[in-house]
Amino acid sequence: MASEIEVAPYGEEWASRVSPEGEVGDHCVLEFALAEKQLRLRVAPWEWRFSRWSEAMFGDFYLERFAHNAGEPDDLRMPWSIVGFHSWRQEDGRCRLSLHCRHIRWNWTSAWPMISRGPS
């Protein structure tokens, strides 16, 4: 079942899909850009990654943890297959988020993202 943060950028239609590998939404990360207190995340369904995407802008961003298990530099090359994306709302209105890709895991706290959609 898709998490709240998976439904936000993927949309209801795509979040309910599961890849043959068991990945919810069958999405990939096309862009992961960090700036001061801001994160821009662009994701897309694997089959439409060149023509349909969503962008999530996370403000008031604080990186808590980054880990990877890449054996080769090419393992970190985008696009990254999303294994799971989860969120937990906090009492202060911010969220704790965890993005788990095949070889990378990011954990951060931020405001709930502003979502925009690319061409469809």
mmCIF file of N, CA and C in Angstrom:
data_model
loop_
_atom_site.group_PDB
_atom_site.id
_atom_site.type_symbol
_atom_site.label_atom_id
_atom_site.label_comp_id
_atom_site.label_asym_id
_atom_site.label_seq_id
_atom_site.Cartn_x
_atom_site.Cartn_y
_atom_site.Cartn_z
ATOM 1 N N MET A 1 0.839 -1.179 0.000
ATOM 2 C CA MET A 1 0.000 0.000 0.000
ATOM 3 C C MET A 1 0.883 1.241 0.000
ATOM 4 N N ALA A 2 0.506 2.226 -0.783
ATOM 5 C CA ALA A 2 1.289 3.449 -0.906
ATOM 6 C C ALA A 2 1.186 4.302 0.352
ATOM 7 N N SER A 3 2.300 4.947 0.712
ATOM 8 C CA SER A 3 2.318 5.857 1.855
ATOM 9 C C SER A 3 1.782 7.226 1.415
ATOM 10 N N GLU A 4 1.515 8.093 2.383
ATOM 11 C CA GLU A 4 1.007 9.437 2.079
ATOM 12 C C GLU A 4 1.972 10.207 1.185
ATOM 13 N N ILE A 5 3.266 10.107 1.430
ATOM 14 C CA ILE A 5 4.240 10.844 0.630
ATOM 15 C C ILE A 5 4.408 10.213 -0.751
ATOM 16 N N GLU A 6 4.151 8.938 -0.900
ATOM 17 C CA GLU A 6 4.191 8.342 -2.236
ATOM 18 C C GLU A 6 2.998 8.815 -3.065
ATOM 19 N N VAL A 7 1.833 8.898 -2.471
ATOM 20 C CA VAL A 7 0.641 9.347 -3.196
ATOM 21 C C VAL A 7 0.794 10.801 -3.636
ATOM 22 N N ALA A 8 1.424 11.648 -2.805
ATOM 23 C CA ALA A 8 1.534 13.080 -3.126
ATOM 24 C C ALA A 8 2.219 13.329 -4.473
ATOM 25 N N PRO A 9 3.436 12.859 -4.722
ATOM 26 C CA PRO A 9 4.033 13.127 -6.035
ATOM 27 C C PRO A 9 3.611 12.140 -7.125
ATOM 28 N N TYR A 10 3.323 10.894 -6.766
ATOM 29 C CA TYR A 10 2.995 9.898 -7.788
ATOM 30 C C TYR A 10 1.585 10.083 -8.325
ATOM 31 N N GLY A 11 0.665 10.498 -7.456
ATOM 32 C CA GLY A 11 -0.749 10.539 -7.810
ATOM 33 C C GLY A 11 -1.389 9.196 -7.480
ATOM 34 N N GLU A 12 -2.707 9.213 -7.267
ATOM 35 C CA GLU A 12 -3.443 7.999 -6.884
ATOM 36 C C GLU A 12 -3.258 6.869 -7.891
ATOM 37 N N GLU A 13 -3.367 7.197 -9.170
ATOM 38 C CA GLU A 13 -3.281 6.170 -10.219
ATOM 39 C C GLU A 13 -1.959 5.419 -10.166
ATOM 40 N N TRP A 14 -0.855 6.152 -10.058
ATOM 41 C CA TRP A 14 0.474 5.530 -10.105
ATOM 42 C C TRP A 14 0.895 4.945 -8.778
ATOM 43 N N ALA A 15 0.476 5.537 -7.677
ATOM 44 C CA ALA A 15 0.895 5.044 -6.364
ATOM 45 C C ALA A 15 0.338 3.655 -6.086
ATOM 46 N N SER A 16 -0.775 3.305 -6.705
ATOM 47 C CA SER A 16 -1.370 1.992 -6.460
ATOM 48 C C SER A 16 -0.687 0.886 -7.256
ATOM 49 N N ARG A 17 0.179 1.239 -8.196
ATOM 50 C CA ARG A 17 0.893 0.232 -8.980
ATOM 51 C C ARG A 17 2.082 -0.305 -8.197
ATOM 52 N N VAL A 18 2.407 -1.540 -8.427
ATOM 53 C CA VAL A 18 3.567 -2.165 -7.801
ATOM 54 C C VAL A 18 4.383 -2.815 -8.910
ATOM 55 N N SER A 19 5.684 -2.572 -8.903
ATOM 56 C CA SER A 19 6.565 -3.131 -9.932
ATOM 57 C C SER A 19 6.724 -4.636 -9.739
ATOM 58 N N PRO A 20 7.261 -5.326 -10.743
ATOM 59 C CA PRO A 20 7.529 -6.763 -10.575
ATOM 60 C C PRO A 20 8.482 -7.055 -9.414
ATOM 61 N N GLU A 21 9.321 -6.063 -9.041
ATOM 62 C CA GLU A 21 10.259 -6.239 -7.923
ATOM 63 C C GLU A 21 9.613 -5.893 -6.584
ATOM 64 N N GLY A 22 8.323 -5.494 -6.595
ATOM 65 C CA GLY A 22 7.618 -5.169 -5.364
ATOM 66 C C GLY A 22 7.751 -3.728 -4.926
ATOM 67 N N GLU A 23 8.196 -2.840 -5.816
ATOM 68 C CA GLU A 23 8.369 -1.428 -5.478
ATOM 69 C C GLU A 23 7.058 -0.692 -5.702
ATOM 70 N N VAL A 24 6.584 -0.004 -4.676
ATOM 71 C CA VAL A 24 5.331 0.721 -4.751
ATOM 72 C C VAL A 24 5.464 1.882 -5.721
ATOM 73 N N GLY A 25 4.499 2.005 -6.612
ATOM 74 C CA GLY A 25 4.484 3.123 -7.550
ATOM 75 C C GLY A 25 5.361 2.915 -8.757
ATOM 76 N N ASP A 26 6.295 1.979 -8.705
ATOM 77 C CA ASP A 26 7.213 1.708 -9.817
ATOM 78 C C ASP A 26 7.804 3.017 -10.354
ATOM 79 N N HIS A 27 8.319 3.845 -9.445
ATOM 80 C CA HIS A 27 8.877 5.159 -9.783
ATOM 81 C C HIS A 27 10.398 5.179 -9.631
ATOM 82 N N CYS A 28 10.989 6.219 -10.205
ATOM 83 C CA CYS A 28 12.426 6.431 -10.074
ATOM 84 C C CYS A 28 12.690 7.902 -9.772
ATOM 85 N N VAL A 29 13.849 8.163 -9.187
ATOM 86 C CA VAL A 29 14.296 9.529 -8.923
ATOM 87 C C VAL A 29 15.084 10.000 -10.133
ATOM 88 N N LEU A 30 14.641 11.098 -10.738
ATOM 89 C CA LEU A 30 15.337 11.699 -11.872
ATOM 90 C C LEU A 30 16.288 12.797 -11.424
ATOM 91 N N GLU A 31 15.917 13.477 -10.331
ATOM 92 C CA GLU A 31 16.729 14.591 -9.841
ATOM 93 C C GLU A 31 16.589 14.677 -8.327
ATOM 94 N N PHE A 32 17.700 14.925 -7.656
ATOM 95 C CA PHE A 32 17.746 15.115 -6.211
ATOM 96 C C PHE A 32 18.691 16.284 -5.997
ATOM 97 N N ALA A 33 18.160 17.465 -5.735
ATOM 98 C CA ALA A 33 18.975 18.673 -5.646
ATOM 99 C C ALA A 33 18.847 19.296 -4.262
ATOM 100 N N LEU A 34 19.984 19.507 -3.621
ATOM 101 C CA LEU A 34 20.029 20.129 -2.300
ATOM 102 C C LEU A 34 20.493 21.565 -2.407
ATOM 103 N N ALA A 35 19.829 22.434 -1.673
ATOM 104 C CA ALA A 35 20.243 23.828 -1.532
ATOM 105 C C ALA A 35 20.064 24.169 -0.057
ATOM 106 N N GLU A 36 20.425 25.364 0.329
ATOM 107 C CA GLU A 36 20.311 25.734 1.735
ATOM 108 C C GLU A 36 18.871 25.603 2.212
ATOM 109 N N LYS A 37 18.636 24.676 3.132
ATOM 110 C CA LYS A 37 17.331 24.414 3.732
ATOM 111 C C LYS A 37 16.251 24.066 2.713
ATOM 112 N N GLN A 38 16.644 23.521 1.561
ATOM 113 C CA GLN A 38 15.671 23.170 0.544
ATOM 114 C C GLN A 38 16.115 21.922 -0.218
ATOM 115 N N LEU A 39 15.163 21.094 -0.564
ATOM 116 C CA LEU A 39 15.404 19.894 -1.362
ATOM 117 C C LEU A 39 14.401 19.876 -2.504
ATOM 118 N N ARG A 40 14.892 19.644 -3.717
ATOM 119 C CA ARG A 40 14.020 19.467 -4.876
ATOM 120 C C ARG A 40 14.180 18.022 -5.341
ATOM 121 N N LEU A 41 13.067 17.322 -5.397
ATOM 122 C CA LEU A 41 13.050 15.922 -5.778
ATOM 123 C C LEU A 41 12.139 15.763 -6.985
ATOM 124 N N ARG A 42 12.682 15.241 -8.080
ATOM 125 C CA ARG A 42 11.881 14.989 -9.280
ATOM 126 C C ARG A 42 11.791 13.483 -9.471
ATOM 127 N N VAL A 43 10.561 12.980 -9.543
ATOM 128 C CA VAL A 43 10.319 11.550 -9.700
ATOM 129 C C VAL A 43 9.409 11.318 -10.901
ATOM 130 N N ALA A 44 9.457 10.088 -11.414
ATOM 131 C CA ALA A 44 8.618 9.731 -12.563
ATOM 132 C C ALA A 44 8.381 8.229 -12.575
ATOM 133 N N PRO A 45 7.277 7.813 -13.181
ATOM 134 C CA PRO A 45 7.096 6.379 -13.396
ATOM 135 C C PRO A 45 8.186 5.898 -14.344
ATOM 136 N N TRP A 46 8.723 4.714 -14.105
ATOM 137 C CA TRP A 46 9.798 4.205 -14.968
ATOM 138 C C TRP A 46 9.407 4.253 -16.436
ATOM 139 N N GLU A 47 8.219 3.813 -16.762
ATOM 140 C CA GLU A 47 7.844 3.720 -18.170
ATOM 141 C C GLU A 47 7.595 5.075 -18.826
ATOM 142 N N TRP A 48 7.413 6.137 -18.038
ATOM 143 C CA TRP A 48 7.146 7.471 -18.591
ATOM 144 C C TRP A 48 8.216 8.478 -18.177
ATOM 145 N N ARG A 49 9.387 8.041 -17.772
ATOM 146 C CA ARG A 49 10.384 8.936 -17.173
ATOM 147 C C ARG A 49 10.869 10.050 -18.092
ATOM 148 N N PHE A 50 10.670 9.919 -19.399
ATOM 149 C CA PHE A 50 11.121 10.961 -20.314
ATOM 150 C C PHE A 50 10.019 11.968 -20.637
ATOM 151 N N SER A 51 8.791 11.673 -20.224
ATOM 152 C CA SER A 51 7.701 12.567 -20.624
ATOM 153 C C SER A 51 6.736 12.954 -19.506
ATOM 154 N N ARG A 52 6.768 12.263 -18.371
ATOM 155 C CA ARG A 52 5.822 12.563 -17.289
ATOM 156 C C ARG A 52 6.554 12.493 -15.962
ATOM 157 N N TRP A 53 6.550 13.582 -15.203
ATOM 158 C CA TRP A 53 7.260 13.612 -13.930
ATOM 159 C C TRP A 53 6.520 14.490 -12.942
ATOM 160 N N SER A 54 6.901 14.363 -11.691
ATOM 161 C CA SER A 54 6.397 15.222 -10.619
ATOM 162 C C SER A 54 7.597 15.770 -9.871
ATOM 163 N N GLU A 55 7.449 16.985 -9.389
ATOM 164 C CA GLU A 55 8.518 17.616 -8.627
ATOM 165 C C GLU A 55 7.988 17.973 -7.253
ATOM 166 N N ALA A 56 8.751 17.609 -6.229
ATOM 167 C CA ALA A 56 8.401 17.927 -4.846
ATOM 168 C C ALA A 56 9.470 18.870 -4.297
ATOM 169 N N MET A 57 9.032 20.023 -3.816
ATOM 170 C CA MET A 57 9.937 21.007 -3.210
ATOM 171 C C MET A 57 9.723 20.965 -1.695
ATOM 172 N N PHE A 58 10.758 20.551 -0.973
ATOM 173 C CA PHE A 58 10.715 20.452 0.476
ATOM 174 C C PHE A 58 11.431 21.652 1.069
ATOM 175 N N GLY A 59 10.693 22.524 1.742
ATOM 176 C CA GLY A 59 11.283 23.683 2.398
ATOM 177 C C GLY A 59 11.608 23.373 3.850
ATOM 178 N N ASP A 60 12.369 24.253 4.481
ATOM 179 C CA ASP A 60 12.771 24.090 5.872
ATOM 180 C C ASP A 60 13.391 22.700 6.062
ATOM 181 N N PHE A 61 14.264 22.338 5.129
ATOM 182 C CA PHE A 61 14.871 21.015 5.009
ATOM 183 C C PHE A 61 16.068 20.857 5.935
ATOM 184 N N TYR A 62 16.132 19.700 6.597
ATOM 185 C CA TYR A 62 17.282 19.344 7.426
ATOM 186 C C TYR A 62 17.612 17.875 7.182
ATOM 187 N N LEU A 63 18.800 17.609 6.640
ATOM 188 C CA LEU A 63 19.232 16.244 6.367
ATOM 189 C C LEU A 63 19.639 15.576 7.672
ATOM 190 N N GLU A 64 19.031 14.446 7.972
ATOM 191 C CA GLU A 64 19.353 13.701 9.190
ATOM 192 C C GLU A 64 20.350 12.588 8.926
ATOM 193 N N ARG A 65 20.200 11.932 7.774
ATOM 194 C CA ARG A 65 21.060 10.779 7.512
ATOM 195 C C ARG A 65 21.109 10.488 6.022
ATOM 196 N N PHE A 66 22.287 10.090 5.574
ATOM 197 C CA PHE A 66 22.489 9.610 4.214
ATOM 198 C C PHE A 66 23.337 8.352 4.310
ATOM 199 N N ALA A 67 22.939 7.317 3.609
ATOM 200 C CA ALA A 67 23.714 6.081 3.598
ATOM 201 C C ALA A 67 23.621 5.458 2.210
ATOM 202 N N HIS A 68 24.672 4.743 1.834
ATOM 203 C CA HIS A 68 24.612 4.020 0.562
ATOM 204 C C HIS A 68 25.362 2.704 0.699
ATOM 205 N N ASN A 69 25.011 1.789 -0.172
ATOM 206 C CA ASN A 69 25.691 0.497 -0.202
ATOM 207 C C ASN A 69 26.165 0.196 -1.623
ATOM 208 N N ALA A 70 26.521 1.234 -2.348
ATOM 209 C CA ALA A 70 26.964 1.082 -3.728
ATOM 210 C C ALA A 70 28.319 0.397 -3.775
ATOM 211 N N GLY A 71 28.425 -0.600 -4.631
ATOM 212 C CA GLY A 71 29.693 -1.293 -4.817
ATOM 213 C C GLY A 71 30.514 -0.683 -5.936
ATOM 214 N N GLU A 72 29.830 -0.032 -6.853
ATOM 215 C CA GLU A 72 30.467 0.593 -8.019
ATOM 216 C C GLU A 72 29.936 2.008 -8.180
ATOM 217 N N PRO A 73 30.730 2.927 -8.725
ATOM 218 C CA PRO A 73 30.246 4.297 -8.948
ATOM 219 C C PRO A 73 28.969 4.345 -9.792
ATOM 220 N N ASP A 74 28.831 3.452 -10.755
ATOM 221 C CA ASP A 74 27.633 3.441 -11.590
ATOM 222 C C ASP A 74 26.362 3.112 -10.804
ATOM 223 N N ASP A 75 26.502 2.488 -9.636
ATOM 224 C CA ASP A 75 25.341 2.197 -8.803
ATOM 225 C C ASP A 75 24.660 3.468 -8.315
ATOM 226 N N LEU A 76 25.402 4.586 -8.312
ATOM 227 C CA LEU A 76 24.853 5.859 -7.837
ATOM 228 C C LEU A 76 24.376 6.750 -8.976
ATOM 229 N N ARG A 77 24.508 6.290 -10.191
ATOM 230 C CA ARG A 77 24.072 7.066 -11.351
ATOM 231 C C ARG A 77 22.544 7.067 -11.430
ATOM 232 N N MET A 78 21.968 8.231 -11.730
ATOM 233 C CA MET A 78 20.513 8.343 -11.877
ATOM 234 C C MET A 78 20.088 7.825 -13.233
ATOM 235 N N PRO A 79 18.840 7.385 -13.331
ATOM 236 C CA PRO A 79 17.781 7.413 -12.320
ATOM 237 C C PRO A 79 17.967 6.333 -11.257
ATOM 238 N N TRP A 80 17.449 6.646 -10.049
ATOM 239 C CA TRP A 80 17.494 5.708 -8.936
ATOM 240 C C TRP A 80 16.132 5.053 -8.799
ATOM 241 N N SER A 81 16.098 3.766 -8.711
ATOM 242 C CA SER A 81 14.855 3.033 -8.497
ATOM 243 C C SER A 81 14.387 3.242 -7.057
ATOM 244 N N ILE A 82 13.146 3.671 -6.881
ATOM 245 C CA ILE A 82 12.606 3.905 -5.537
ATOM 246 C C ILE A 82 12.036 2.610 -4.984
ATOM 247 N N VAL A 83 12.585 2.178 -3.862
ATOM 248 C CA VAL A 83 12.104 0.982 -3.178
ATOM 249 C C VAL A 83 10.969 1.357 -2.240
ATOM 250 N N GLY A 84 11.116 2.458 -1.512
ATOM 251 C CA GLY A 84 10.083 2.925 -0.593
ATOM 252 C C GLY A 84 10.287 4.381 -0.242
ATOM 253 N N PHE A 85 9.192 5.079 0.022
ATOM 254 C CA PHE A 85 9.227 6.491 0.379
ATOM 255 C C PHE A 85 8.181 6.659 1.472
ATOM 256 N N HIS A 86 8.615 7.049 2.671
ATOM 257 C CA HIS A 86 7.705 7.093 3.818
ATOM 258 C C HIS A 86 7.779 8.432 4.536
ATOM 259 N N SER A 87 6.686 8.773 5.214
ATOM 260 C CA SER A 87 6.627 10.037 5.942
ATOM 261 C C SER A 87 5.894 9.845 7.259
ATOM 262 N N TRP A 88 6.285 10.655 8.235
ATOM 263 C CA TRP A 88 5.653 10.678 9.544
ATOM 264 C C TRP A 88 5.460 12.137 9.918
ATOM 265 N N ARG A 89 4.216 12.538 10.073
ATOM 266 C CA ARG A 89 3.934 13.931 10.456
ATOM 267 C C ARG A 89 4.257 14.133 11.929
ATOM 268 N N GLN A 90 4.852 15.285 12.221
ATOM 269 C CA GLN A 90 5.226 15.626 13.589
ATOM 270 C C GLN A 90 4.231 16.635 14.150
ATOM 271 N N GLU A 91 4.228 16.792 15.455
ATOM 272 C CA GLU A 91 3.319 17.729 16.108
ATOM 273 C C GLU A 91 3.570 19.175 15.705
ATOM 274 N N ASP A 92 4.808 19.505 15.320
ATOM 275 C CA ASP A 92 5.131 20.889 14.955
ATOM 276 C C ASP A 92 4.757 21.221 13.505
ATOM 277 N N GLY A 93 4.096 20.290 12.815
ATOM 278 C CA GLY A 93 3.670 20.539 11.447
ATOM 279 C C GLY A 93 4.675 20.100 10.390
ATOM 280 N N ARG A 94 5.891 19.799 10.822
ATOM 281 C CA ARG A 94 6.903 19.309 9.879
ATOM 282 C C ARG A 94 6.760 17.798 9.728
ATOM 283 N N CYS A 95 7.561 17.228 8.863
ATOM 284 C CA CYS A 95 7.509 15.786 8.617
ATOM 285 C C CYS A 95 8.897 15.190 8.666
ATOM 286 N N ARG A 96 8.960 13.954 9.109
ATOM 287 C CA ARG A 96 10.171 13.143 8.970
ATOM 288 C C ARG A 96 9.943 12.292 7.746
ATOM 289 N N LEU A 97 10.941 12.224 6.866
ATOM 290 C CA LEU A 97 10.804 11.485 5.621
ATOM 291 C C LEU A 97 11.974 10.545 5.412
ATOM 292 N N SER A 98 11.690 9.448 4.743
ATOM 293 C CA SER A 98 12.721 8.467 4.431
ATOM 294 C C SER A 98 12.520 8.012 2.994
ATOM 295 N N LEU A 99 13.535 8.236 2.180
ATOM 296 C CA LEU A 99 13.522 7.820 0.781
ATOM 297 C C LEU A 99 14.548 6.713 0.625
ATOM 298 N N HIS A 100 14.060 5.512 0.284
ATOM 299 C CA HIS A 100 14.944 4.362 0.132
ATOM 300 C C HIS A 100 14.968 3.973 -1.341
ATOM 301 N N CYS A 101 16.120 4.129 -1.940
ATOM 302 C CA CYS A 101 16.334 3.717 -3.324
ATOM 303 C C CYS A 101 17.178 2.453 -3.302
ATOM 304 N N ARG A 102 17.394 1.867 -4.447
ATOM 305 C CA ARG A 102 18.079 0.568 -4.492
ATOM 306 C C ARG A 102 19.408 0.588 -3.726
ATOM 307 N N HIS A 103 20.241 1.616 -3.907
ATOM 308 C CA HIS A 103 21.558 1.657 -3.260
ATOM 309 C C HIS A 103 21.735 2.841 -2.303
ATOM 310 N N ILE A 104 20.683 3.629 -2.105
ATOM 311 C CA ILE A 104 20.806 4.868 -1.333
ATOM 312 C C ILE A 104 19.618 5.017 -0.390
ATOM 313 N N ARG A 105 19.886 5.587 0.783
ATOM 314 C CA ARG A 105 18.803 5.927 1.713
ATOM 315 C C ARG A 105 19.038 7.342 2.232
ATOM 316 N N TRP A 106 18.007 8.161 2.126
ATOM 317 C CA TRP A 106 18.032 9.539 2.626
ATOM 318 C C TRP A 106 16.964 9.669 3.706
ATOM 319 N N ASN A 107 17.293 10.289 4.832
ATOM 320 C CA ASN A 107 16.333 10.595 5.892
ATOM 321 C C ASN A 107 16.440 12.077 6.193
ATOM 322 N N TRP A 108 15.312 12.755 6.246
ATOM 323 C CA TRP A 108 15.329 14.188 6.517
ATOM 324 C C TRP A 108 14.039 14.628 7.198
ATOM 325 N N THR A 109 14.079 15.850 7.710
ATOM 326 C CA THR A 109 12.923 16.519 8.278
ATOM 327 C C THR A 109 12.699 17.772 7.452
ATOM 328 N N SER A 110 11.441 18.068 7.164
ATOM 329 C CA SER A 110 11.128 19.270 6.384
ATOM 330 C C SER A 110 9.648 19.587 6.507
ATOM 331 N N ALA A 111 9.264 20.681 5.873
ATOM 332 C CA ALA A 111 7.850 20.997 5.710
ATOM 333 C C ALA A 111 7.285 20.026 4.678
ATOM 334 N N TRP A 112 5.959 19.857 4.688
ATOM 335 C CA TRP A 112 5.320 19.033 3.662
ATOM 336 C C TRP A 112 5.607 19.676 2.309
ATOM 337 N N PRO A 113 5.877 18.884 1.270
ATOM 338 C CA PRO A 113 6.322 19.476 -0.003
ATOM 339 C C PRO A 113 5.215 20.144 -0.813
ATOM 340 N N MET A 114 5.667 21.077 -1.631
ATOM 341 C CA MET A 114 4.822 21.661 -2.680
ATOM 342 C C MET A 114 5.041 20.756 -3.894
ATOM 343 N N ILE A 115 3.965 20.289 -4.510
ATOM 344 C CA ILE A 115 4.058 19.353 -5.625
ATOM 345 C C ILE A 115 3.651 20.041 -6.917
ATOM 346 N N SER A 116 4.458 19.842 -7.953
ATOM 347 C CA SER A 116 4.080 20.298 -9.293
ATOM 348 C C SER A 116 4.269 19.127 -10.245
ATOM 349 N N ARG A 117 3.534 19.141 -11.322
ATOM 350 C CA ARG A 117 3.595 18.045 -12.298
ATOM 351 C C ARG A 117 4.116 18.544 -13.632
ATOM 352 N N GLY A 118 4.927 17.703 -14.266
ATOM 353 C CA GLY A 118 5.446 18.021 -15.591
ATOM 354 C C GLY A 118 4.452 17.602 -16.653
ATOM 355 N N PRO A 119 4.866 17.647 -17.869
ATOM 356 C CA PRO A 119 3.956 17.293 -18.954
ATOM 357 C C PRO A 119 3.416 15.870 -18.781
ATOM 358 N N SER A 120 2.219 15.668 -19.250
ATOM 359 C CA SER A 120 1.640 14.312 -19.169
ATOM 360 C C SER A 120 0.996 13.928 -20.474
#
